[in-house]
PDB file of C-alpha atoms in Angstrom:
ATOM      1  CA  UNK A   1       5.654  10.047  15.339  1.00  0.00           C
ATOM      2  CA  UNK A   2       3.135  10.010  12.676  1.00  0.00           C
ATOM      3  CA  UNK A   3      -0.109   8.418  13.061  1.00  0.00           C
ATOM      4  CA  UNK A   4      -2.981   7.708  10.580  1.00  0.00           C
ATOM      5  CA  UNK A   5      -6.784   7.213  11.899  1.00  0.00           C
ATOM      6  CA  UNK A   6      -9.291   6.353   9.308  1.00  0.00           C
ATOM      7  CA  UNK A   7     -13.251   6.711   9.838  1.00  0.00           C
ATOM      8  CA  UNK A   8     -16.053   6.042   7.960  1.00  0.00           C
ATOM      9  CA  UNK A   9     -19.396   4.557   7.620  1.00  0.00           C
ATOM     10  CA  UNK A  10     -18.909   1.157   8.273  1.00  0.00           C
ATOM     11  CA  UNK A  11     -22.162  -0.180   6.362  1.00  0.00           C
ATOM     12  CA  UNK A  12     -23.765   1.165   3.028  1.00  0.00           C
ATOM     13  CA  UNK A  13     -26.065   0.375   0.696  1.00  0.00           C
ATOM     14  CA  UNK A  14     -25.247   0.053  -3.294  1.00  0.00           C
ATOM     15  CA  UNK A  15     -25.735   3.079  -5.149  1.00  0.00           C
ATOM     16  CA  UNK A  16     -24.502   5.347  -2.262  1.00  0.00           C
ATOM     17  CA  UNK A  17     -21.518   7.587  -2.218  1.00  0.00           C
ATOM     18  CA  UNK A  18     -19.065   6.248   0.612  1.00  0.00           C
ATOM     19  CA  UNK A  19     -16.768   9.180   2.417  1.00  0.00           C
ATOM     20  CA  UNK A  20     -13.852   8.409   4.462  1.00  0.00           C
ATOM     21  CA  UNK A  21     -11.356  10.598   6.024  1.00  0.00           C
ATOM     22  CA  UNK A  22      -7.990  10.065   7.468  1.00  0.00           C
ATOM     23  CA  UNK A  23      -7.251  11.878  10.772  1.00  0.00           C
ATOM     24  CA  UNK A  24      -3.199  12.669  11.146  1.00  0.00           C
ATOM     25  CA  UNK A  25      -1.546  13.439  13.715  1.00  0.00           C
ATOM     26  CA  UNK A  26       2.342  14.119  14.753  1.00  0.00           C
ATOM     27  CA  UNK A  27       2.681  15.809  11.370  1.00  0.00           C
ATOM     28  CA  UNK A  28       1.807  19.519   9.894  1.00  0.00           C
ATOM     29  CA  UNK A  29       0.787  18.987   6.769  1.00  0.00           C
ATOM     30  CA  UNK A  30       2.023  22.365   5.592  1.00  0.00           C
ATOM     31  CA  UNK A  31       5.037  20.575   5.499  1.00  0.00           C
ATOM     32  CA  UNK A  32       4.284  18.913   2.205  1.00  0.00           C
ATOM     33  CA  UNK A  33       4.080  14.964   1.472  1.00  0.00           C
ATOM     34  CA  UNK A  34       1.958  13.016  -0.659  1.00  0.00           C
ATOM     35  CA  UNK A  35      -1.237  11.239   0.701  1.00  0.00           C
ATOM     36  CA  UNK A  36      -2.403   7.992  -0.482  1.00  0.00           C
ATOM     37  CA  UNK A  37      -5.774   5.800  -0.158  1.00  0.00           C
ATOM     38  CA  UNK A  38      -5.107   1.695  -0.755  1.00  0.00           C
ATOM     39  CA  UNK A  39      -8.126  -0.773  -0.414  1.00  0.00           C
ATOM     40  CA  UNK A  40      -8.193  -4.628   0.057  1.00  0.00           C
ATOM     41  CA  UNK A  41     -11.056  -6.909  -0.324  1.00  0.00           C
ATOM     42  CA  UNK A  42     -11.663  -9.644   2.352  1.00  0.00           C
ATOM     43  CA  UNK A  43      -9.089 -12.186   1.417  1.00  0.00           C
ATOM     44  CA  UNK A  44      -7.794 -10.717  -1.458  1.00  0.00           C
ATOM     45  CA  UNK A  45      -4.799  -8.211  -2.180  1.00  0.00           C
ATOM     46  CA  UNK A  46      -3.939  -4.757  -2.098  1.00  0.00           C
ATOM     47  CA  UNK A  47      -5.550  -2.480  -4.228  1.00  0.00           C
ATOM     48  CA  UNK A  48      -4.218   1.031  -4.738  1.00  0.00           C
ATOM     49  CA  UNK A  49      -6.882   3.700  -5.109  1.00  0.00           C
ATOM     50  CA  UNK A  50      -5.112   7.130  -5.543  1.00  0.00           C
ATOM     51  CA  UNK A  51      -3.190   9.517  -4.520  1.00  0.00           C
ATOM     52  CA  UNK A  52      -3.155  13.496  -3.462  1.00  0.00           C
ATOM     53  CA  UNK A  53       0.473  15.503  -3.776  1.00  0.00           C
ATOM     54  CA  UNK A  54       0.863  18.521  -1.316  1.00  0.00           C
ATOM     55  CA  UNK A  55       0.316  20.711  -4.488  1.00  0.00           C
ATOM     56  CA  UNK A  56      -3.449  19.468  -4.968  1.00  0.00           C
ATOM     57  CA  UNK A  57      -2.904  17.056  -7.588  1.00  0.00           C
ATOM     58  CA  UNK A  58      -4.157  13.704  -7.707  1.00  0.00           C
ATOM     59  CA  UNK A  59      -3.801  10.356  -9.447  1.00  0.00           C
ATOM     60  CA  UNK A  60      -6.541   7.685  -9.310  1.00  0.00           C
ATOM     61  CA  UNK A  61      -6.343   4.082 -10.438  1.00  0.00           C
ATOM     62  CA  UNK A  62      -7.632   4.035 -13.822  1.00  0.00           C
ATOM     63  CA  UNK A  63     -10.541   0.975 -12.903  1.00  0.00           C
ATOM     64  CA  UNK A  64     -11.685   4.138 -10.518  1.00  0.00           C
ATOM     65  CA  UNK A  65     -11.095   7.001 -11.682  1.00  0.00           C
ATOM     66  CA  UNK A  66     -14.648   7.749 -12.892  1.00  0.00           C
ATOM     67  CA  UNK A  67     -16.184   7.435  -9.226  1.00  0.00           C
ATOM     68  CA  UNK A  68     -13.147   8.688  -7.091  1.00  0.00           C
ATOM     69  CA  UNK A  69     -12.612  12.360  -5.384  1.00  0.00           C
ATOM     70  CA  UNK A  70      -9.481  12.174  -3.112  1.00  0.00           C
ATOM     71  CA  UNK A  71      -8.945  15.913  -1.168  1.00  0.00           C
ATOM     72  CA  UNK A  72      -6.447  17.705   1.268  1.00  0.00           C
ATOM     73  CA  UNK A  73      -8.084  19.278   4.152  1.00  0.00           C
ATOM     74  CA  UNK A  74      -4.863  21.377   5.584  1.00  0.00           C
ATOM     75  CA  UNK A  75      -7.033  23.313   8.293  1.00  0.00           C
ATOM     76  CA  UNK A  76      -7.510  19.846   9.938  1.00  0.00           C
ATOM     77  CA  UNK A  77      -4.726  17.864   9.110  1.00  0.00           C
ATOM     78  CA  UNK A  78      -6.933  15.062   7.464  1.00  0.00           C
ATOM     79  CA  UNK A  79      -7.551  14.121   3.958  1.00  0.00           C
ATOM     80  CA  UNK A  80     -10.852  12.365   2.383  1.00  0.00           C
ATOM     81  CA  UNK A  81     -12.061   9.587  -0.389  1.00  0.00           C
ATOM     82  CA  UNK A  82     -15.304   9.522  -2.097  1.00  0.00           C
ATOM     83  CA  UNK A  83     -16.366   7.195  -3.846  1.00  0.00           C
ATOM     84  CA  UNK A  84     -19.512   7.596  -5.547  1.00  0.00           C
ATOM     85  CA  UNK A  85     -22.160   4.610  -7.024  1.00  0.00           C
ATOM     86  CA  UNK A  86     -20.606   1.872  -4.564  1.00  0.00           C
ATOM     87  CA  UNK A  87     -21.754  -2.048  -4.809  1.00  0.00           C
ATOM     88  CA  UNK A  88     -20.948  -5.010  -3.441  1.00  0.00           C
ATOM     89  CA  UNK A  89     -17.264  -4.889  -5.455  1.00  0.00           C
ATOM     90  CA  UNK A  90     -16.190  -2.103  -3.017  1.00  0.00           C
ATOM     91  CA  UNK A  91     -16.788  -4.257  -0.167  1.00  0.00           C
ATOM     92  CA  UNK A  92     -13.196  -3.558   1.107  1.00  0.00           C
ATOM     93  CA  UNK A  93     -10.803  -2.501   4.001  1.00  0.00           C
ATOM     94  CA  UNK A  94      -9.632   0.981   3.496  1.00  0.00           C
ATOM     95  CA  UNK A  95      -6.511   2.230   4.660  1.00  0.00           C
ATOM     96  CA  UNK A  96      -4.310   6.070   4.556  1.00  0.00           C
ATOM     97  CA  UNK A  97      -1.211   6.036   4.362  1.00  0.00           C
ATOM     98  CA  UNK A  98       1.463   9.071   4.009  1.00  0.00           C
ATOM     99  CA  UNK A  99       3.709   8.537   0.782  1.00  0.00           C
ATOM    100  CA  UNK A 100       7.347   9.145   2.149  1.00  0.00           C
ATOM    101  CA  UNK A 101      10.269   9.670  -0.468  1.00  0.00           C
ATOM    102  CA  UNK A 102       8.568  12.405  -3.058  1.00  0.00           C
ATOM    103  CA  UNK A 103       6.740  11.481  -6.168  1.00  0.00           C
ATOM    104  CA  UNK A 104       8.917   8.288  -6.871  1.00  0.00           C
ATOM    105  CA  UNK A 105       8.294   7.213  -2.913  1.00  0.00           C
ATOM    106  CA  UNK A 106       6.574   4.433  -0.833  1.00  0.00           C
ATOM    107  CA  UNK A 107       3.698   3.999   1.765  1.00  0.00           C
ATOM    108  CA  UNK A 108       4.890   4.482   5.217  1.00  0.00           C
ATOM    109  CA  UNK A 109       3.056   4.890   7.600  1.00  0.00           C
ATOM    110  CA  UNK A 110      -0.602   3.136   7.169  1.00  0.00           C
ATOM    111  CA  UNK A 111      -3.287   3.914   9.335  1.00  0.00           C
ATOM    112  CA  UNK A 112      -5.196   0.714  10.657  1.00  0.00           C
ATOM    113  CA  UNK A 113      -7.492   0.961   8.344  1.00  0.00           C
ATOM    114  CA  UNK A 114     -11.506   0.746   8.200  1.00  0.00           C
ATOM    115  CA  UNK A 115     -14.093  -1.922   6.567  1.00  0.00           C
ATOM    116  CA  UNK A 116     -16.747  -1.048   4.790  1.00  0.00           C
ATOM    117  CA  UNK A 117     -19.536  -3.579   3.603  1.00  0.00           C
ATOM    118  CA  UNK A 118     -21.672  -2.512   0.650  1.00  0.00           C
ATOM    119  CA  UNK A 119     -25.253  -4.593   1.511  1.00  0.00           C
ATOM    120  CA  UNK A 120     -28.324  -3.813   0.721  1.00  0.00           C
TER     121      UNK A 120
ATOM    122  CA  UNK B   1      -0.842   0.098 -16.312  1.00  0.00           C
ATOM    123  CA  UNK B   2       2.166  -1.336 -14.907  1.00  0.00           C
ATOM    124  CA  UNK B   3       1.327  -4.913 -13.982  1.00  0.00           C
ATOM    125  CA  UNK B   4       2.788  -6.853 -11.232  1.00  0.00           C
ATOM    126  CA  UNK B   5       3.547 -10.259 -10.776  1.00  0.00           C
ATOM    127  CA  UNK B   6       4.855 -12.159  -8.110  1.00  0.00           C
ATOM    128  CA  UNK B   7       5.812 -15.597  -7.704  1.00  0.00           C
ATOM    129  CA  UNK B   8       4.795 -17.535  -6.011  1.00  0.00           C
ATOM    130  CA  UNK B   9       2.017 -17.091  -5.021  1.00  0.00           C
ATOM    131  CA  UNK B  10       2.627 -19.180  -1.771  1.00  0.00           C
ATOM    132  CA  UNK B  11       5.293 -21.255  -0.394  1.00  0.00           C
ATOM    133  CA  UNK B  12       6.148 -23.236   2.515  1.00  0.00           C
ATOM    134  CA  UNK B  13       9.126 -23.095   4.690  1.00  0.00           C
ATOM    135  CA  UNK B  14      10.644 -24.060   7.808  1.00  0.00           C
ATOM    136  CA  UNK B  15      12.016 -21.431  10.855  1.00  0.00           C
ATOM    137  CA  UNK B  16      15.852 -20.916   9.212  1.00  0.00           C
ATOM    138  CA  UNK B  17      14.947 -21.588   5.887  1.00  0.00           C
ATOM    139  CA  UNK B  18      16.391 -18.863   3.202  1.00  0.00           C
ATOM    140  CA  UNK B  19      13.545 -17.585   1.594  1.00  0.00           C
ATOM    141  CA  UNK B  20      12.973 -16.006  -1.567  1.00  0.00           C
ATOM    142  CA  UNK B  21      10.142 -14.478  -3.175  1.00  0.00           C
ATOM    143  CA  UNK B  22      10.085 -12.804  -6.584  1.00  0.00           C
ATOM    144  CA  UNK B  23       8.595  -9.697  -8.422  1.00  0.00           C
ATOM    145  CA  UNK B  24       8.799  -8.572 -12.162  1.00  0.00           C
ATOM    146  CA  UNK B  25       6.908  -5.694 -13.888  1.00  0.00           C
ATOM    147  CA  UNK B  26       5.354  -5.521 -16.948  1.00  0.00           C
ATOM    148  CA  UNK B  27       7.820  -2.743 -18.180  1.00  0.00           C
ATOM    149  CA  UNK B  28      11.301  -1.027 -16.435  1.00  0.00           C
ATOM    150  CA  UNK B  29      10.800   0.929 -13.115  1.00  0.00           C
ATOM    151  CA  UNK B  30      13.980   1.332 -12.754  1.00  0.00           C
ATOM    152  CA  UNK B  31      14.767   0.847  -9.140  1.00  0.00           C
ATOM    153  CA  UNK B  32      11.429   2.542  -7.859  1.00  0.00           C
ATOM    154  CA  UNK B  33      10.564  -1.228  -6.192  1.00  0.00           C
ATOM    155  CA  UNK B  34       9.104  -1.493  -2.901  1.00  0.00           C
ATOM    156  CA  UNK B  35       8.390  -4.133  -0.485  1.00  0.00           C
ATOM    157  CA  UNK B  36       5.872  -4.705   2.401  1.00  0.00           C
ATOM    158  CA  UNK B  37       4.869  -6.955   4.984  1.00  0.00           C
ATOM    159  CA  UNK B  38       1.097  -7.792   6.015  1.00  0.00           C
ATOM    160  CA  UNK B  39       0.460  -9.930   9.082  1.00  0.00           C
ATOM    161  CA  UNK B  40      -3.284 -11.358   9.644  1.00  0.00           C
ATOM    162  CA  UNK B  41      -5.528  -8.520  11.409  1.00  0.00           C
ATOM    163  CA  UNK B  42      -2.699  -5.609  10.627  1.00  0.00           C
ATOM    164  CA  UNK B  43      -1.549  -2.759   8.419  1.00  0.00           C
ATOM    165  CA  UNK B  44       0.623  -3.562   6.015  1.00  0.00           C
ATOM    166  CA  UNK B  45       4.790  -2.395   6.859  1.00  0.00           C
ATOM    167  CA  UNK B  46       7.008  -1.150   4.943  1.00  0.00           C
ATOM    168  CA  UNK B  47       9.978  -3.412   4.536  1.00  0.00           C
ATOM    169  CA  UNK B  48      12.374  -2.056   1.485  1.00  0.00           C
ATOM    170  CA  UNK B  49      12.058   0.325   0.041  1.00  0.00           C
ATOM    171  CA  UNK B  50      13.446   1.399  -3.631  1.00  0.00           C
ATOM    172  CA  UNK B  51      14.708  -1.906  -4.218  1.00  0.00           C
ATOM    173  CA  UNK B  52      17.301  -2.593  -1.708  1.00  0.00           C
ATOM    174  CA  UNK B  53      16.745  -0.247   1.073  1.00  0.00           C
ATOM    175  CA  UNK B  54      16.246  -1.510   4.746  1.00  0.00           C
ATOM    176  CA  UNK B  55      13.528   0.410   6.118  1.00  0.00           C
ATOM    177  CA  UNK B  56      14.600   1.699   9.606  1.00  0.00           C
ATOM    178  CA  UNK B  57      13.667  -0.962  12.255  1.00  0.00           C
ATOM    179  CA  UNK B  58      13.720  -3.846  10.144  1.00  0.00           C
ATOM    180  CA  UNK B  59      15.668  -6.609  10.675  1.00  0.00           C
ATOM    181  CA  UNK B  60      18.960  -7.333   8.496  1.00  0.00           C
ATOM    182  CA  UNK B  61      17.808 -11.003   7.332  1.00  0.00           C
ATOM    183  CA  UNK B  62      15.623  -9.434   4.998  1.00  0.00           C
ATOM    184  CA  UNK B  63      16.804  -7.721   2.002  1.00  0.00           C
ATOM    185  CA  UNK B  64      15.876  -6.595  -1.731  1.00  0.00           C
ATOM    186  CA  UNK B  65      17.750  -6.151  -5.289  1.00  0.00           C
ATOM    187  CA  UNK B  66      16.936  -6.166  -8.803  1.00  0.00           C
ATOM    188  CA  UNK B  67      15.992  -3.030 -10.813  1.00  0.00           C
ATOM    189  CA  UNK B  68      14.397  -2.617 -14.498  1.00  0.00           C
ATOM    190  CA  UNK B  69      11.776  -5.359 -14.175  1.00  0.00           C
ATOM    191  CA  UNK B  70      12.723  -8.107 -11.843  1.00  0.00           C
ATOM    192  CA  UNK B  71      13.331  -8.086  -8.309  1.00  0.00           C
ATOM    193  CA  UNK B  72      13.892 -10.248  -5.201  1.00  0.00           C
ATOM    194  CA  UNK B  73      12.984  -9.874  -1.764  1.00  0.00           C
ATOM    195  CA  UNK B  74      14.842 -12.160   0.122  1.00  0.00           C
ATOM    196  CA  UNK B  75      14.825 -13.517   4.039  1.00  0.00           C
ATOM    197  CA  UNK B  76      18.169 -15.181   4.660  1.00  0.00           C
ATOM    198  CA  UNK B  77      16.877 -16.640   7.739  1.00  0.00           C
ATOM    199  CA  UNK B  78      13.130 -17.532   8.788  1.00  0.00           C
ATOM    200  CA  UNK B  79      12.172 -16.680  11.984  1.00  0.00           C
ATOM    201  CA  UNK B  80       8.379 -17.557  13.556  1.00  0.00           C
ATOM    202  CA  UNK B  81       7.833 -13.934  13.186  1.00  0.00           C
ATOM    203  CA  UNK B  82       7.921 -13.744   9.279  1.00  0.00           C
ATOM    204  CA  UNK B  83       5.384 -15.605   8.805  1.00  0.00           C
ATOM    205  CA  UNK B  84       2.986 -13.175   6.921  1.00  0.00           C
ATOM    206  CA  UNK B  85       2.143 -12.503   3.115  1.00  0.00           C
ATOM    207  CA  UNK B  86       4.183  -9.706   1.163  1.00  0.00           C
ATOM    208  CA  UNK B  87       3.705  -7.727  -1.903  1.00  0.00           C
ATOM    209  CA  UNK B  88       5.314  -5.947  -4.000  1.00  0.00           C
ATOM    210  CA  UNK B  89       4.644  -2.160  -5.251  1.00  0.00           C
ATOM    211  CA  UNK B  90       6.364  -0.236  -8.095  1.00  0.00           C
ATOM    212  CA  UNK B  91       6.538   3.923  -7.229  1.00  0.00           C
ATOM    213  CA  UNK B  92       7.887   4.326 -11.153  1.00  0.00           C
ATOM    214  CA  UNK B  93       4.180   5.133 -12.206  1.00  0.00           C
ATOM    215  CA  UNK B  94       1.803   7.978 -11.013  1.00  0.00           C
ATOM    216  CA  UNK B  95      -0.887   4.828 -10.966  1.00  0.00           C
ATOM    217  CA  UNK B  96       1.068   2.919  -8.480  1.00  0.00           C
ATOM    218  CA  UNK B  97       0.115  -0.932  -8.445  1.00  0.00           C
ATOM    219  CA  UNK B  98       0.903  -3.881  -6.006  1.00  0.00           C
ATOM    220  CA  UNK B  99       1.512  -7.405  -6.821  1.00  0.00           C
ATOM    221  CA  UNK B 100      -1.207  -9.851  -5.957  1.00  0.00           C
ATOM    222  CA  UNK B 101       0.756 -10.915  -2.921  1.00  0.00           C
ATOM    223  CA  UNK B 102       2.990 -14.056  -1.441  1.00  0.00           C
ATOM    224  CA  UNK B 103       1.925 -15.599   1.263  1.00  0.00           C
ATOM    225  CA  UNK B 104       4.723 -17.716   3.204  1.00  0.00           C
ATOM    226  CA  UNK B 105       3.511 -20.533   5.850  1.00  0.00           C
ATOM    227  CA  UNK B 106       4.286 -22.409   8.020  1.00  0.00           C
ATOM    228  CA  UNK B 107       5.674 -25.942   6.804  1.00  0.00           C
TER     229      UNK B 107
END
């Protein structure tokens, strides 16, 4: 069964560069698959923040592209976000999930995800 | 960007109640429509998946259809546990984007 576990820093100030990774486990990721990183404010929606195919590319939502680094780490089964220049906007739960179905596919599974507050 | 829009934004219902909740994007996806559920505290779950298909697990009452740009996710009847808020996501686009969300309650 494949799980997701997210970790970060939990707190950062504004201006800071904020690096999460997402632990998985019951899965080998040289089997392929497409990774994705989805945010959501307190009380607000989903956001979707990118994207990383088996094959090293990436996609990034437009409104983040300029600050956003998503990479595969295959020697550890994990794959990261960074996300540079944060503020108080990016105040936000952060959650993996694998992207089941190939390039046309959906989110399944999400990890639990992790918050993040942006304070100063 | 492919925009999103559900409606509505909220509703109320009763346990039994036929419940449906709609999404339409700003240009065709074809049938690359998905559906999730979010509970207070938790992940969001998959629930359909391109447009009409049952994700393993999930109970029959709920189902999906549409394709181009609108779409329905439907709950033919309510049980306490549905009570959650679900959103929409189209997979047509490398930039994938969500719906803002419908939140159904408890009436």
């Amino acid at each position: 069964q494949v799980q997701l576990q997210e970790s970060g820093p939990g707190l950062m100030r504004p201006s800071e560069t904020l690096s999460l990774t997402c632990a998985v486990s019951g899965f080998s990721f040289s089997s392929g698959y497409f990774w994705g990183w989805i945010r959501q404010p307190p009380g607000k929606g989903l956001e979707w923040i990118g994207n990383i195919y088996h094959n090293g590319n990436t996609y990034y939502n437009p409104s983040l592209k300029s600050r956003v680094t998503i990479s595969l780490d295959t020697s550890k089964n994990q794959f990261s976000l960074k996300l540079s220049s944060v503020t108080a906007a990016d105040t936000a739960l952060y959650y993996c999930a694998r992207q089941w179905g190939g390039s046309y596919g959906w989110f399944d599974p999400w990890g639990q995800g992790t918050l993040v507050t942006v304070s100063s | 960007d492919i925009q999103m829009t559900q409606s509505p934004s909220s509703l109320s219902a009763s346990v039994g109640d036929k419940v449906t909740i709609t999404c339409r994007a700003s240009q065709s996806i074809s049938s690359y429509l998905n559906w999730y559920q979010q509970k207070a505290g938790k992940a969001p779950k998959l629930l359909i998946y391109t447009a009409s298909s049952l994700q393993s697990g999930v109970p029959s009452r709920f189902s999906g259809s549409g394709s181009g740009t609108d779409f329905t996710l439907t709950i033919s009847s309510l049980q306490p546990e549905d009570f959650a808020t679900y959103y929409c996501q189209q997979s047509y686009s490398n930039t994938r984007t969500f719906g803002q969300g419908t939140t159904v309650e408890i009436k």
